């Protein structure tokens, strides 16, 4: 658990999840977590993969920005959240919220 707290602190507190191409290798080096323990650590502590963990943080922020900043375009929100490819942003948003970002904004 202590190992996970180390990596979570770097990802969340330093807002590295906003880096579009954040790599496992970068975090492995930054935290000194053995490569073979990295993926299992996320599964054990979050019941998610590393990528899903990052994307969930990004989508949480996207949902917040869509509501709190109606002046931002959907594209600007996606960029701000570390998901610069619009196709990927829309796909992930639809999977999680079952509606488009624009529809989410209107409903909230």
mmCIF file of N, CA and C in Angstrom:
data_model
loop_
_atom_site.group_PDB
_atom_site.id
_atom_site.type_symbol
_atom_site.label_atom_id
_atom_site.label_comp_id
_atom_site.label_asym_id
_atom_site.label_seq_id
_atom_site.Cartn_x
_atom_site.Cartn_y
_atom_site.Cartn_z
ATOM 1 N N UNK A 1 0.814 -1.199 0.000
ATOM 2 C CA UNK A 1 0.000 0.000 0.000
ATOM 3 C C UNK A 1 0.859 1.265 0.000
ATOM 4 N N UNK A 2 1.966 1.222 0.680
ATOM 5 C CA UNK A 2 2.856 2.375 0.738
ATOM 6 C C UNK A 2 3.417 2.694 -0.647
ATOM 7 N N UNK A 3 3.708 1.636 -1.414
ATOM 8 C CA UNK A 3 4.204 1.834 -2.775
ATOM 9 C C UNK A 3 3.152 2.545 -3.616
ATOM 10 N N UNK A 4 1.901 2.115 -3.472
ATOM 11 C CA UNK A 4 0.844 2.747 -4.257
ATOM 12 C C UNK A 4 0.676 4.204 -3.856
ATOM 13 N N UNK A 5 0.730 4.506 -2.587
ATOM 14 C CA UNK A 5 0.598 5.884 -2.120
ATOM 15 C C UNK A 5 1.682 6.772 -2.732
ATOM 16 N N UNK A 6 2.886 6.208 -2.887
ATOM 17 C CA UNK A 6 3.988 6.959 -3.508
ATOM 18 C C UNK A 6 3.662 7.331 -4.949
ATOM 19 N N UNK A 7 3.210 6.358 -5.708
ATOM 20 C CA UNK A 7 2.914 6.608 -7.117
ATOM 21 C C UNK A 7 1.655 7.468 -7.259
ATOM 22 N N UNK A 8 0.669 7.259 -6.410
ATOM 23 C CA UNK A 8 -0.552 8.064 -6.455
ATOM 24 C C UNK A 8 -0.240 9.528 -6.161
ATOM 25 N N UNK A 9 0.630 9.763 -5.205
ATOM 26 C CA UNK A 9 1.013 11.137 -4.855
ATOM 27 C C UNK A 9 1.627 11.843 -6.063
ATOM 28 N N UNK A 10 2.485 11.165 -6.774
ATOM 29 C CA UNK A 10 3.110 11.767 -7.951
ATOM 30 C C UNK A 10 2.070 12.017 -9.046
ATOM 31 N N UNK A 11 1.209 11.054 -9.279
ATOM 32 C CA UNK A 11 0.212 11.185 -10.339
ATOM 33 C C UNK A 11 -0.808 12.276 -10.010
ATOM 34 N N UNK A 12 -1.333 12.265 -8.800
ATOM 35 C CA UNK A 12 -2.422 13.176 -8.436
ATOM 36 C C UNK A 12 -1.901 14.524 -7.942
ATOM 37 N N UNK A 13 -1.056 14.516 -6.929
ATOM 38 C CA UNK A 13 -0.602 15.777 -6.334
ATOM 39 C C UNK A 13 0.209 16.627 -7.306
ATOM 40 N N UNK A 14 1.024 15.977 -8.121
ATOM 41 C CA UNK A 14 1.819 16.708 -9.108
ATOM 42 C C UNK A 14 1.070 16.870 -10.430
ATOM 43 N N UNK A 15 -0.160 16.375 -10.464
ATOM 44 C CA UNK A 15 -1.039 16.466 -11.633
ATOM 45 C C UNK A 15 -0.395 15.918 -12.906
ATOM 46 N N UNK A 16 0.357 14.865 -12.745
ATOM 47 C CA UNK A 16 0.982 14.247 -13.919
ATOM 48 C C UNK A 16 -0.034 13.547 -14.805
ATOM 49 N N UNK A 17 -1.210 13.251 -14.282
ATOM 50 C CA UNK A 17 -2.251 12.631 -15.104
ATOM 51 C C UNK A 17 -2.686 13.550 -16.238
ATOM 52 N N UNK A 18 -2.335 14.823 -16.144
ATOM 53 C CA UNK A 18 -2.667 15.776 -17.204
ATOM 54 C C UNK A 18 -1.677 15.719 -18.371
ATOM 55 N N UNK A 19 -0.618 14.972 -18.211
ATOM 56 C CA UNK A 19 0.365 14.787 -19.286
ATOM 57 C C UNK A 19 -0.202 13.731 -20.231
ATOM 58 N N UNK A 20 -0.490 14.117 -21.477
ATOM 59 C CA UNK A 20 -1.141 13.170 -22.395
ATOM 60 C C UNK A 20 -0.407 11.835 -22.575
ATOM 61 N N UNK A 21 0.868 11.849 -22.637
ATOM 62 C CA UNK A 21 1.614 10.608 -22.871
ATOM 63 C C UNK A 21 2.425 10.178 -21.652
ATOM 64 N N UNK A 22 1.835 10.304 -20.491
ATOM 65 C CA UNK A 22 2.500 9.874 -19.266
ATOM 66 C C UNK A 22 2.777 8.378 -19.360
ATOM 67 N N UNK A 23 4.018 7.998 -19.138
ATOM 68 C CA UNK A 23 4.369 6.581 -19.289
ATOM 69 C C UNK A 23 4.592 5.901 -17.944
ATOM 70 N N UNK A 24 4.360 4.611 -17.976
ATOM 71 C CA UNK A 24 4.639 3.792 -16.789
ATOM 72 C C UNK A 24 6.107 3.894 -16.424
ATOM 73 N N UNK A 25 6.951 3.864 -17.462
ATOM 74 C CA UNK A 25 8.397 3.893 -17.232
ATOM 75 C C UNK A 25 8.816 5.141 -16.466
ATOM 76 N N UNK A 26 8.232 6.271 -16.823
ATOM 77 C CA UNK A 26 8.545 7.523 -16.133
ATOM 78 C C UNK A 26 8.193 7.410 -14.649
ATOM 79 N N UNK A 27 7.049 6.813 -14.348
ATOM 80 C CA UNK A 27 6.627 6.668 -12.959
ATOM 81 C C UNK A 27 7.427 5.596 -12.228
ATOM 82 N N UNK A 28 7.794 4.559 -12.938
ATOM 83 C CA UNK A 28 8.621 3.509 -12.335
ATOM 84 C C UNK A 28 9.953 4.094 -11.884
ATOM 85 N N UNK A 29 10.543 4.927 -12.730
ATOM 86 C CA UNK A 29 11.813 5.576 -12.384
ATOM 87 C C UNK A 29 11.610 6.552 -11.228
ATOM 88 N N UNK A 30 10.548 7.354 -11.282
ATOM 89 C CA UNK A 30 10.296 8.376 -10.253
ATOM 90 C C UNK A 30 10.000 7.783 -8.881
ATOM 91 N N UNK A 31 9.422 6.571 -8.857
ATOM 92 C CA UNK A 31 9.004 5.979 -7.579
ATOM 93 C C UNK A 31 9.863 4.804 -7.129
ATOM 94 N N UNK A 32 10.734 4.342 -7.997
ATOM 95 C CA UNK A 32 11.568 3.168 -7.704
ATOM 96 C C UNK A 32 10.743 1.907 -7.446
ATOM 97 N N UNK A 33 9.591 1.836 -8.074
ATOM 98 C CA UNK A 33 8.768 0.632 -7.969
ATOM 99 C C UNK A 33 9.259 -0.346 -9.027
ATOM 100 N N UNK A 34 9.526 -1.583 -8.657
ATOM 101 C CA UNK A 34 9.976 -2.554 -9.655
ATOM 102 C C UNK A 34 8.959 -2.703 -10.787
ATOM 103 N N UNK A 35 9.475 -2.805 -11.990
ATOM 104 C CA UNK A 35 8.623 -2.868 -13.181
ATOM 105 C C UNK A 35 7.590 -3.991 -13.092
ATOM 106 N N UNK A 36 8.008 -5.138 -12.576
ATOM 107 C CA UNK A 36 7.095 -6.285 -12.494
ATOM 108 C C UNK A 36 6.015 -6.131 -11.424
ATOM 109 N N UNK A 37 6.139 -5.129 -10.556
ATOM 110 C CA UNK A 37 5.128 -4.909 -9.511
ATOM 111 C C UNK A 37 4.180 -3.760 -9.838
ATOM 112 N N UNK A 38 4.503 -2.982 -10.874
ATOM 113 C CA UNK A 38 3.738 -1.773 -11.169
ATOM 114 C C UNK A 38 2.286 -2.078 -11.536
ATOM 115 N N UNK A 39 2.048 -2.860 -12.556
ATOM 116 C CA UNK A 39 0.675 -3.172 -12.999
ATOM 117 C C UNK A 39 -0.123 -3.897 -11.912
ATOM 118 N N UNK A 40 0.451 -4.936 -11.281
ATOM 119 C CA UNK A 40 -0.303 -5.606 -10.213
ATOM 120 C C UNK A 40 -0.649 -4.681 -9.041
ATOM 121 N N UNK A 41 0.195 -3.702 -8.787
ATOM 122 C CA UNK A 41 -0.048 -2.745 -7.709
ATOM 123 C C UNK A 41 -1.332 -1.947 -7.977
ATOM 124 N N UNK A 42 -1.516 -1.509 -9.222
ATOM 125 C CA UNK A 42 -2.738 -0.773 -9.570
ATOM 126 C C UNK A 42 -3.963 -1.659 -9.473
ATOM 127 N N UNK A 43 -3.843 -2.876 -9.957
ATOM 128 C CA UNK A 43 -4.981 -3.808 -9.889
ATOM 129 C C UNK A 43 -5.364 -4.083 -8.439
ATOM 130 N N UNK A 44 -4.367 -4.294 -7.605
ATOM 131 C CA UNK A 44 -4.626 -4.629 -6.204
ATOM 132 C C UNK A 44 -5.222 -3.441 -5.435
ATOM 133 N N UNK A 45 -4.689 -2.252 -5.659
ATOM 134 C CA UNK A 45 -5.098 -1.093 -4.854
ATOM 135 C C UNK A 45 -6.295 -0.334 -5.413
ATOM 136 N N UNK A 46 -6.562 -0.451 -6.708
ATOM 137 C CA UNK A 46 -7.659 0.324 -7.298
ATOM 138 C C UNK A 46 -8.658 -0.536 -8.060
ATOM 139 N N UNK A 47 -8.317 -1.786 -8.285
ATOM 140 C CA UNK A 47 -9.128 -2.682 -9.101
ATOM 141 C C UNK A 47 -9.259 -2.151 -10.533
ATOM 142 N N UNK A 48 -8.259 -1.361 -10.954
ATOM 143 C CA UNK A 48 -8.215 -0.779 -12.295
ATOM 144 C C UNK A 48 -6.813 -0.943 -12.863
ATOM 145 N N UNK A 49 -6.735 -0.844 -14.173
ATOM 146 C CA UNK A 49 -5.417 -0.800 -14.799
ATOM 147 C C UNK A 49 -4.845 0.605 -14.613
ATOM 148 N N UNK A 50 -3.556 0.744 -14.850
ATOM 149 C CA UNK A 50 -2.898 2.043 -14.782
ATOM 150 C C UNK A 50 -3.585 3.033 -15.722
ATOM 151 N N UNK A 51 -3.848 2.612 -16.955
ATOM 152 C CA UNK A 51 -4.470 3.482 -17.951
ATOM 153 C C UNK A 51 -5.876 3.900 -17.529
ATOM 154 N N UNK A 52 -6.653 2.973 -17.023
ATOM 155 C CA UNK A 52 -8.012 3.302 -16.567
ATOM 156 C C UNK A 52 -7.956 4.266 -15.388
ATOM 157 N N UNK A 53 -7.019 4.059 -14.489
ATOM 158 C CA UNK A 53 -6.847 4.958 -13.347
ATOM 159 C C UNK A 53 -6.583 6.385 -13.834
ATOM 160 N N UNK A 54 -5.645 6.529 -14.785
ATOM 161 C CA UNK A 54 -5.335 7.858 -15.328
ATOM 162 C C UNK A 54 -6.549 8.468 -16.021
ATOM 163 N N UNK A 55 -7.196 7.681 -16.870
ATOM 164 C CA UNK A 55 -8.335 8.206 -17.619
ATOM 165 C C UNK A 55 -9.499 8.577 -16.715
ATOM 166 N N UNK A 56 -9.692 7.866 -15.626
ATOM 167 C CA UNK A 56 -10.744 8.229 -14.669
ATOM 168 C C UNK A 56 -10.457 9.592 -14.032
ATOM 169 N N UNK A 57 -9.206 9.841 -13.696
ATOM 170 C CA UNK A 57 -8.837 11.151 -13.150
ATOM 171 C C UNK A 57 -9.095 12.244 -14.187
ATOM 172 N N UNK A 58 -8.726 11.963 -15.417
ATOM 173 C CA UNK A 58 -8.917 12.925 -16.504
ATOM 174 C C UNK A 58 -10.400 13.201 -16.736
ATOM 175 N N UNK A 59 -11.208 12.163 -16.734
ATOM 176 C CA UNK A 59 -12.647 12.331 -16.967
ATOM 177 C C UNK A 59 -13.333 13.040 -15.803
ATOM 178 N N UNK A 60 -12.882 12.788 -14.577
ATOM 179 C CA UNK A 60 -13.419 13.522 -13.421
ATOM 180 C C UNK A 60 -13.198 15.024 -13.616
ATOM 181 N N UNK A 61 -11.986 15.374 -14.024
ATOM 182 C CA UNK A 61 -11.673 16.782 -14.250
ATOM 183 C C UNK A 61 -12.481 17.331 -15.423
ATOM 184 N N UNK A 62 -12.615 16.561 -16.480
ATOM 185 C CA UNK A 62 -13.383 17.005 -17.652
ATOM 186 C C UNK A 62 -14.824 17.315 -17.264
ATOM 187 N N UNK A 63 -15.447 16.439 -16.514
ATOM 188 C CA UNK A 63 -16.837 16.655 -16.090
ATOM 189 C C UNK A 63 -16.946 17.927 -15.256
ATOM 190 N N UNK A 64 -15.991 18.140 -14.395
ATOM 191 C CA UNK A 64 -15.983 19.337 -13.558
ATOM 192 C C UNK A 64 -15.823 20.597 -14.416
ATOM 193 N N UNK A 65 -14.886 20.579 -15.338
ATOM 194 C CA UNK A 65 -14.643 21.749 -16.189
ATOM 195 C C UNK A 65 -15.826 22.050 -17.104
ATOM 196 N N UNK A 66 -16.465 21.017 -17.613
ATOM 197 C CA UNK A 66 -17.622 21.227 -18.486
ATOM 198 C C UNK A 66 -18.724 22.010 -17.778
ATOM 199 N N UNK A 67 -18.903 21.730 -16.498
ATOM 200 C CA UNK A 67 -19.955 22.381 -15.723
ATOM 201 C C UNK A 67 -19.504 23.752 -15.214
ATOM 202 N N UNK A 68 -18.299 23.814 -14.687
ATOM 203 C CA UNK A 68 -17.825 25.052 -14.058
ATOM 204 C C UNK A 68 -17.368 26.111 -15.054
ATOM 205 N N UNK A 69 -17.068 25.688 -16.278
ATOM 206 C CA UNK A 69 -16.569 26.633 -17.283
ATOM 207 C C UNK A 69 -17.312 26.472 -18.601
ATOM 208 N N UNK A 70 -18.540 26.942 -18.649
ATOM 209 C CA UNK A 70 -19.316 26.815 -19.884
ATOM 210 C C UNK A 70 -18.687 27.568 -21.056
ATOM 211 N N UNK A 71 -17.796 28.498 -20.763
ATOM 212 C CA UNK A 71 -17.130 29.240 -21.837
ATOM 213 C C UNK A 71 -16.048 28.416 -22.546
ATOM 214 N N UNK A 72 -15.607 27.323 -21.929
ATOM 215 C CA UNK A 72 -14.603 26.450 -22.558
ATOM 216 C C UNK A 72 -15.270 25.599 -23.627
ATOM 217 N N UNK A 73 -14.609 25.448 -24.739
ATOM 218 C CA UNK A 73 -15.110 24.511 -25.745
ATOM 219 C C UNK A 73 -14.830 23.092 -25.266
ATOM 220 N N UNK A 74 -15.523 22.139 -25.839
ATOM 221 C CA UNK A 74 -15.277 20.738 -25.493
ATOM 222 C C UNK A 74 -13.831 20.381 -25.836
ATOM 223 N N UNK A 75 -13.341 20.897 -26.936
ATOM 224 C CA UNK A 75 -11.953 20.637 -27.343
ATOM 225 C C UNK A 75 -10.970 21.188 -26.311
ATOM 226 N N UNK A 76 -11.251 22.374 -25.785
ATOM 227 C CA UNK A 76 -10.375 22.969 -24.770
ATOM 228 C C UNK A 76 -10.380 22.129 -23.495
ATOM 229 N N UNK A 77 -11.541 21.631 -23.118
ATOM 230 C CA UNK A 77 -11.652 20.771 -21.931
ATOM 231 C C UNK A 77 -10.827 19.507 -22.138
ATOM 232 N N UNK A 78 -10.963 18.895 -23.295
ATOM 233 C CA UNK A 78 -10.206 17.669 -23.587
ATOM 234 C C UNK A 78 -8.706 17.926 -23.489
ATOM 235 N N UNK A 79 -8.249 19.022 -24.069
ATOM 236 C CA UNK A 79 -6.825 19.390 -24.015
ATOM 237 C C UNK A 79 -6.376 19.588 -22.571
ATOM 238 N N UNK A 80 -7.163 20.321 -21.828
ATOM 239 C CA UNK A 80 -6.840 20.640 -20.436
ATOM 240 C C UNK A 80 -6.729 19.383 -19.571
ATOM 241 N N UNK A 81 -7.479 18.362 -19.935
ATOM 242 C CA UNK A 81 -7.542 17.129 -19.144
ATOM 243 C C UNK A 81 -6.522 16.069 -19.569
ATOM 244 N N UNK A 82 -5.711 16.382 -20.533
ATOM 245 C CA UNK A 82 -4.699 15.411 -20.953
ATOM 246 C C UNK A 82 -5.201 14.394 -21.956
ATOM 247 N N UNK A 83 -6.316 14.695 -22.612
ATOM 248 C CA UNK A 83 -6.864 13.807 -23.648
ATOM 249 C C UNK A 83 -7.029 14.598 -24.948
ATOM 250 N N UNK A 84 -5.905 14.928 -25.598
ATOM 251 C CA UNK A 84 -5.961 15.820 -26.754
ATOM 252 C C UNK A 84 -6.597 15.228 -28.014
ATOM 253 N N UNK A 85 -6.691 13.919 -28.130
ATOM 254 C CA UNK A 85 -7.326 13.312 -29.298
ATOM 255 C C UNK A 85 -8.826 13.273 -29.053
ATOM 256 N N UNK A 86 -9.554 14.068 -29.841
ATOM 257 C CA UNK A 86 -10.990 14.206 -29.617
ATOM 258 C C UNK A 86 -11.732 12.879 -29.719
ATOM 259 N N UNK A 87 -11.336 12.037 -30.644
ATOM 260 C CA UNK A 87 -12.010 10.749 -30.797
ATOM 261 C C UNK A 87 -11.882 9.928 -29.510
ATOM 262 N N UNK A 88 -10.710 9.923 -28.936
ATOM 263 C CA UNK A 88 -10.484 9.202 -27.689
ATOM 264 C C UNK A 88 -11.265 9.840 -26.546
ATOM 265 N N UNK A 89 -11.243 11.156 -26.473
ATOM 266 C CA UNK A 89 -11.974 11.860 -25.425
ATOM 267 C C UNK A 89 -13.465 11.524 -25.483
ATOM 268 N N UNK A 90 -14.053 11.641 -26.670
ATOM 269 C CA UNK A 90 -15.485 11.338 -26.809
ATOM 270 C C UNK A 90 -15.795 9.889 -26.474
ATOM 271 N N UNK A 91 -14.952 8.966 -26.930
ATOM 272 C CA UNK A 91 -15.192 7.542 -26.665
ATOM 273 C C UNK A 91 -15.163 7.266 -25.162
ATOM 274 N N UNK A 92 -14.139 7.747 -24.490
ATOM 275 C CA UNK A 92 -14.023 7.520 -23.049
ATOM 276 C C UNK A 92 -15.159 8.195 -22.284
ATOM 277 N N UNK A 93 -15.493 9.418 -22.697
ATOM 278 C CA UNK A 93 -16.565 10.142 -22.012
ATOM 279 C C UNK A 93 -17.894 9.408 -22.171
ATOM 280 N N UNK A 94 -18.171 8.949 -23.377
ATOM 281 C CA UNK A 94 -19.417 8.203 -23.640
ATOM 282 C C UNK A 94 -19.459 6.897 -22.842
ATOM 283 N N UNK A 95 -18.333 6.200 -22.771
ATOM 284 C CA UNK A 95 -18.288 4.944 -22.014
ATOM 285 C C UNK A 95 -18.607 5.187 -20.546
ATOM 286 N N UNK A 96 -18.090 6.254 -20.007
ATOM 287 C CA UNK A 96 -18.257 6.510 -18.577
ATOM 288 C C UNK A 96 -19.593 7.166 -18.235
ATOM 289 N N UNK A 97 -19.977 8.196 -18.988
ATOM 290 C CA UNK A 97 -21.155 8.982 -18.632
ATOM 291 C C UNK A 97 -22.390 8.681 -19.483
ATOM 292 N N UNK A 98 -22.217 7.838 -20.493
ATOM 293 C CA UNK A 98 -23.331 7.418 -21.365
ATOM 294 C C UNK A 98 -23.980 8.593 -22.094
ATOM 295 N N UNK A 99 -23.212 9.640 -22.347
ATOM 296 C CA UNK A 99 -23.677 10.793 -23.115
ATOM 297 C C UNK A 99 -22.465 11.579 -23.590
ATOM 298 N N UNK A 100 -22.673 12.446 -24.568
ATOM 299 C CA UNK A 100 -21.573 13.259 -25.075
ATOM 300 C C UNK A 100 -21.212 14.336 -24.056
ATOM 301 N N UNK A 101 -20.023 14.899 -24.154
ATOM 302 C CA UNK A 101 -19.652 15.991 -23.244
ATOM 303 C C UNK A 101 -20.623 17.181 -23.335
ATOM 304 N N UNK A 102 -21.066 17.512 -24.535
ATOM 305 C CA UNK A 102 -22.003 18.636 -24.701
ATOM 306 C C UNK A 102 -23.329 18.350 -24.012
ATOM 307 N N UNK A 103 -23.813 17.136 -24.156
ATOM 308 C CA UNK A 103 -25.071 16.755 -23.504
ATOM 309 C C UNK A 103 -24.898 16.771 -21.982
ATOM 310 N N UNK A 104 -23.772 16.278 -21.502
ATOM 311 C CA UNK A 104 -23.481 16.298 -20.070
ATOM 312 C C UNK A 104 -23.528 17.729 -19.547
ATOM 313 N N UNK A 105 -22.901 18.621 -20.267
ATOM 314 C CA UNK A 105 -22.872 20.037 -19.872
ATOM 315 C C UNK A 105 -24.290 20.598 -19.795
ATOM 316 N N UNK A 106 -25.109 20.320 -20.773
ATOM 317 C CA UNK A 106 -26.497 20.832 -20.793
ATOM 318 C C UNK A 106 -27.325 20.256 -19.642
ATOM 319 N N UNK A 107 -27.118 18.991 -19.320
ATOM 320 C CA UNK A 107 -27.891 18.348 -18.243
ATOM 321 C C UNK A 107 -27.512 18.882 -16.868
ATOM 322 N N UNK A 108 -26.292 19.260 -16.711
ATOM 323 C CA UNK A 108 -25.823 19.717 -15.396
ATOM 324 C C UNK A 108 -26.065 21.208 -15.257
#
